């Protein structure tokens, strides 16, 4: 096949999850990028087909039937496979290089309109190496910070969680005797809620009682009857 791509294209849009595929998240951005590329062409392009693939980019070609279908359609119609970005084809450099060796099909990336198949393979290698070195730098930085005694994460969030648990425990202790007394008399969770709400007793957050709040208090505090026994 000639190195100069034709003006006929098969569009491939890929998302990694079914929820993204269902709500169009990610697809719209890819479609915009591709349309900008098509609009920039001097000759009016022909879009043979648009295929949406819902697969992980880390899978092998044999496990990506939509990509296989797109490539076969390109061969039959002498079209170029057009994708928005190189990562939509795959994030695995070896996978991209293998595809680029296939002389029966021409690839085009809308975000890199001048790149040839060979250049796309090189870009894939560079991107993979950059991701690897970035991951190593991040891990090394975290390890160095931890060695210096830097507290990772959000210490305020941890303290907020501890405070929330203390408040919940105190509230449970203050109301558990009444709740267990009603429970030991055979009252249902909903009946206990009615008693507490009618008595004007509020939850720890100042709201009305529901069965879930009563259940949590029962779990946090032991049954005084069993404790005596």
Short mmCIF file of C-alpha atoms in Angstrom, two decimals:
data_model
loop_
_atom_site.label_atom_id
_atom_site.label_comp_id
_atom_site.label_asym_id
_atom_site.label_seq_id
_atom_site.Cartn_x
_atom_site.Cartn_y
_atom_site.Cartn_z
CA UNK A 1 0.00 0.00 0.00
CA UNK A 2 1.26 3.51 -0.73
CA UNK A 3 2.63 5.55 2.16
CA UNK A 4 0.32 8.45 1.35
CA UNK A 5 -3.01 7.70 3.02
CA UNK A 6 -6.21 7.84 1.02
CA UNK A 7 -9.06 10.20 1.81
CA UNK A 8 -11.25 7.31 2.90
CA UNK A 9 -11.37 6.57 6.60
CA UNK A 10 -12.69 4.02 9.04
CA UNK A 11 -13.06 5.73 12.42
CA UNK A 12 -12.27 3.80 15.60
CA UNK A 13 -13.35 5.19 18.97
CA UNK A 14 -12.35 3.23 22.08
CA UNK A 15 -13.51 3.42 25.68
CA UNK A 16 -12.33 1.14 28.47
CA UNK A 17 -15.60 0.47 30.34
CA UNK A 18 -19.19 -0.28 29.42
CA UNK A 19 -20.42 2.67 31.48
CA UNK A 20 -18.28 4.99 29.37
CA UNK A 21 -19.62 3.35 26.25
CA UNK A 22 -23.20 3.64 27.47
CA UNK A 23 -23.16 7.31 28.44
CA UNK A 24 -20.80 8.47 25.72
CA UNK A 25 -18.16 9.65 28.20
CA UNK A 26 -14.87 9.89 26.31
CA UNK A 27 -16.42 9.15 22.92
CA UNK A 28 -17.55 12.75 22.36
CA UNK A 29 -14.03 14.11 22.92
CA UNK A 30 -12.54 11.56 20.53
CA UNK A 31 -15.15 12.35 17.92
CA UNK A 32 -14.41 16.10 18.18
CA UNK A 33 -10.68 15.51 17.72
CA UNK A 34 -11.28 13.33 14.69
CA UNK A 35 -13.70 15.83 13.15
CA UNK A 36 -11.15 18.64 13.53
CA UNK A 37 -8.65 16.51 11.64
CA UNK A 38 -11.15 15.71 8.88
CA UNK A 39 -12.08 19.38 8.55
CA UNK A 40 -8.41 20.28 8.08
CA UNK A 41 -8.01 18.08 5.00
CA UNK A 42 -7.85 19.83 1.64
CA UNK A 43 -9.87 17.13 -0.08
CA UNK A 44 -13.31 16.17 1.15
CA UNK A 45 -12.85 12.91 3.10
CA UNK A 46 -15.15 9.93 2.95
CA UNK A 47 -16.02 8.24 6.25
CA UNK A 48 -16.67 4.62 5.43
CA UNK A 49 -17.70 3.65 8.96
CA UNK A 50 -17.43 4.62 12.61
CA UNK A 51 -16.88 1.81 15.11
CA UNK A 52 -16.96 2.15 18.91
CA UNK A 53 -14.90 -0.36 20.84
CA UNK A 54 -15.53 -1.04 24.54
CA UNK A 55 -12.36 -2.85 25.52
CA UNK A 56 -9.21 -2.35 27.55
CA UNK A 57 -6.33 -1.07 25.48
CA UNK A 58 -4.10 -3.66 27.12
CA UNK A 59 -5.72 -6.63 25.40
CA UNK A 60 -4.16 -8.52 22.52
CA UNK A 61 -5.49 -8.16 18.98
CA UNK A 62 -7.23 -11.56 19.11
CA UNK A 63 -9.27 -10.28 22.08
CA UNK A 64 -10.34 -7.07 20.33
CA UNK A 65 -12.93 -8.06 17.70
CA UNK A 66 -14.00 -4.49 16.97
CA UNK A 67 -10.44 -3.47 16.12
CA UNK A 68 -10.12 -6.56 13.93
CA UNK A 69 -13.36 -5.60 12.19
CA UNK A 70 -12.12 -2.04 11.63
CA UNK A 71 -8.83 -3.24 10.17
CA UNK A 72 -10.53 -5.72 7.87
CA UNK A 73 -12.92 -3.03 6.67
CA UNK A 74 -9.94 -0.80 5.91
CA UNK A 75 -8.39 -3.52 3.78
CA UNK A 76 -11.62 -4.17 1.86
CA UNK A 77 -12.31 -0.49 1.15
CA UNK A 78 -8.70 0.74 0.84
CA UNK A 79 -9.32 3.07 3.76
CA UNK A 80 -7.10 4.46 6.51
CA UNK A 81 -7.87 3.57 10.13
CA UNK A 82 -8.32 6.88 11.93
CA UNK A 83 -8.10 7.23 15.73
CA UNK A 84 -8.19 10.32 17.93
CA UNK A 85 -5.00 9.67 19.91
CA UNK A 86 -2.38 6.95 19.93
CA UNK A 87 -3.55 5.71 23.35
CA UNK A 88 -6.97 4.91 21.84
CA UNK A 89 -5.21 2.31 19.70
CA UNK A 90 -3.23 0.92 22.63
CA UNK A 91 -0.99 2.03 25.49
CA UNK A 92 1.28 -0.95 24.90
CA UNK A 93 4.22 -0.09 22.65
CA UNK A 94 4.79 -3.69 21.54
CA UNK A 95 1.14 -3.92 20.45
CA UNK A 96 1.38 -0.70 18.44
CA UNK A 97 4.67 -1.75 16.82
CA UNK A 98 3.16 -5.07 15.79
CA UNK A 99 0.22 -3.32 14.12
CA UNK A 100 2.50 -0.84 12.38
CA UNK A 101 4.39 -3.71 10.74
CA UNK A 102 1.21 -4.68 8.88
CA UNK A 103 1.80 -3.13 5.45
CA UNK A 104 -1.75 -3.93 4.39
CA UNK A 105 -3.23 -1.12 6.44
CA UNK A 106 -2.43 2.54 7.04
CA UNK A 107 -3.03 4.20 10.41
CA UNK A 108 -3.63 7.86 11.09
CA UNK A 109 -3.83 9.62 14.47
CA UNK A 110 -5.87 12.83 14.48
CA UNK A 111 -3.75 14.36 17.24
CA UNK A 112 -0.57 13.69 15.22
CA UNK A 113 -1.71 14.21 11.61
CA UNK A 114 1.77 14.18 10.06
CA UNK A 115 3.03 11.00 11.74
CA UNK A 116 3.71 7.93 9.62
CA UNK A 117 3.30 4.34 10.78
CA UNK A 118 7.01 4.23 11.67
CA UNK A 119 6.82 7.46 13.64
CA UNK A 120 3.73 6.26 15.50
CA UNK A 121 5.65 3.17 16.61
CA UNK A 122 8.49 5.36 17.87
CA UNK A 123 6.04 7.63 19.72
CA UNK A 124 4.50 4.57 21.37
CA UNK A 125 7.93 3.51 22.67
CA UNK A 126 8.68 7.01 23.95
CA UNK A 127 5.28 7.30 25.67
CA UNK A 128 5.67 3.93 27.37
CA UNK A 129 9.16 4.82 28.61
CA UNK A 130 7.91 8.16 29.92
CA UNK A 131 5.10 6.45 31.85
CA UNK A 132 7.59 3.99 33.32
CA UNK A 133 10.10 6.63 34.40
CA UNK A 134 7.31 8.83 35.78
CA UNK A 135 6.06 5.91 37.88
CA UNK A 136 9.59 5.24 39.16
CA UNK A 137 10.12 8.92 40.02
CA UNK A 138 6.83 9.05 41.91
CA UNK A 139 7.61 5.89 43.91
CA UNK A 140 11.11 7.14 44.75
CA UNK A 141 9.78 10.53 45.85
CA UNK A 142 7.18 8.94 48.12
CA UNK A 143 9.78 6.59 49.61
CA UNK A 144 12.17 9.51 50.27
CA UNK A 145 9.41 11.56 51.88
CA UNK A 146 8.37 8.65 54.08
CA UNK A 147 12.02 8.10 55.14
CA UNK A 148 12.17 11.75 56.27
CA UNK A 149 9.12 11.25 58.45
CA UNK A 150 6.67 13.01 56.18
CA UNK A 151 3.14 11.85 56.88
CA UNK A 152 1.59 10.76 53.61
CA UNK A 153 -2.09 11.21 52.98
CA UNK A 154 -4.37 13.69 54.75
CA UNK A 155 -3.76 13.68 58.52
CA UNK A 156 -6.73 16.01 59.05
CA UNK A 157 -9.03 13.50 57.38
CA UNK A 158 -7.74 10.74 59.65
CA UNK A 159 -8.36 12.92 62.71
CA UNK A 160 -11.85 13.77 61.48
CA UNK A 161 -12.63 10.07 61.16
CA UNK A 162 -11.35 9.41 64.68
CA UNK A 163 -13.45 12.29 66.05
CA UNK A 164 -16.52 11.02 64.21
CA UNK A 165 -16.05 7.57 65.72
CA UNK A 166 -15.64 9.02 69.25
CA UNK A 167 -18.84 11.04 68.88
CA UNK A 168 -20.72 8.00 67.58
CA UNK A 169 -19.43 5.83 70.43
CA UNK A 170 -20.39 8.43 73.07
CA UNK A 171 -23.85 8.84 71.58
CA UNK A 172 -24.32 5.06 71.49
CA UNK A 173 -23.30 4.74 75.13
CA UNK A 174 -25.77 7.46 76.17
CA UNK A 175 -28.75 5.88 74.44
CA UNK A 176 -27.94 2.18 74.34
CA UNK A 177 -29.62 1.27 77.66
CA UNK A 178 -33.00 2.62 76.51
CA UNK A 179 -32.69 1.07 73.08
CA UNK A 180 -31.60 -2.31 74.43
CA UNK A 181 -34.42 -2.20 76.98
CA UNK A 182 -36.95 -1.76 74.20
CA UNK A 183 -35.25 -4.37 72.07
CA UNK A 184 -35.24 -6.93 74.89
CA UNK A 185 -38.96 -6.38 75.28
CA UNK A 186 -39.47 -7.51 71.70
CA UNK A 187 -39.88 -4.13 70.05
CA UNK A 188 -38.96 -3.99 66.36
CA UNK A 189 -36.39 -1.54 65.04
CA UNK A 190 -39.12 0.62 63.55
CA UNK A 191 -41.08 0.63 66.82
CA UNK A 192 -37.93 1.67 68.69
CA UNK A 193 -37.50 4.54 66.22
CA UNK A 194 -41.04 5.70 66.91
CA UNK A 195 -40.44 5.72 70.66
CA UNK A 196 -37.19 7.70 70.32
CA UNK A 197 -38.64 10.20 67.87
CA UNK A 198 -41.80 10.70 69.95
CA UNK A 199 -39.61 11.33 72.99
CA UNK A 200 -37.77 14.09 71.13
CA UNK A 201 -34.44 12.24 71.13
CA UNK A 202 -32.35 13.09 68.07
CA UNK A 203 -29.57 11.18 66.35
CA UNK A 204 -25.93 12.22 66.74
CA UNK A 205 -26.37 14.42 63.66
CA UNK A 206 -29.55 16.02 65.00
CA UNK A 207 -31.93 14.09 62.77
CA UNK A 208 -34.75 11.62 63.34
CA UNK A 209 -34.13 7.97 63.98
CA UNK A 210 -34.38 5.32 61.30
CA UNK A 211 -33.81 1.57 61.71
CA UNK A 212 -30.25 1.84 60.41
CA UNK A 213 -29.23 4.24 63.21
CA UNK A 214 -30.75 1.96 65.83
CA UNK A 215 -28.94 -1.03 64.36
CA UNK A 216 -25.60 0.80 64.56
CA UNK A 217 -26.12 1.65 68.21
CA UNK A 218 -26.99 -1.95 69.01
CA UNK A 219 -23.82 -3.08 67.27
CA UNK A 220 -21.62 -0.56 69.09
CA UNK A 221 -22.93 -1.32 72.57
CA UNK A 222 -23.26 -4.68 74.31
CA UNK A 223 -26.61 -5.99 75.51
CA UNK A 224 -26.74 -5.12 79.24
CA UNK A 225 -28.86 -8.23 79.90
CA UNK A 226 -26.19 -10.51 78.44
CA UNK A 227 -23.47 -8.58 80.28
CA UNK A 228 -25.17 -9.20 83.64
CA UNK A 229 -25.68 -12.87 82.82
#
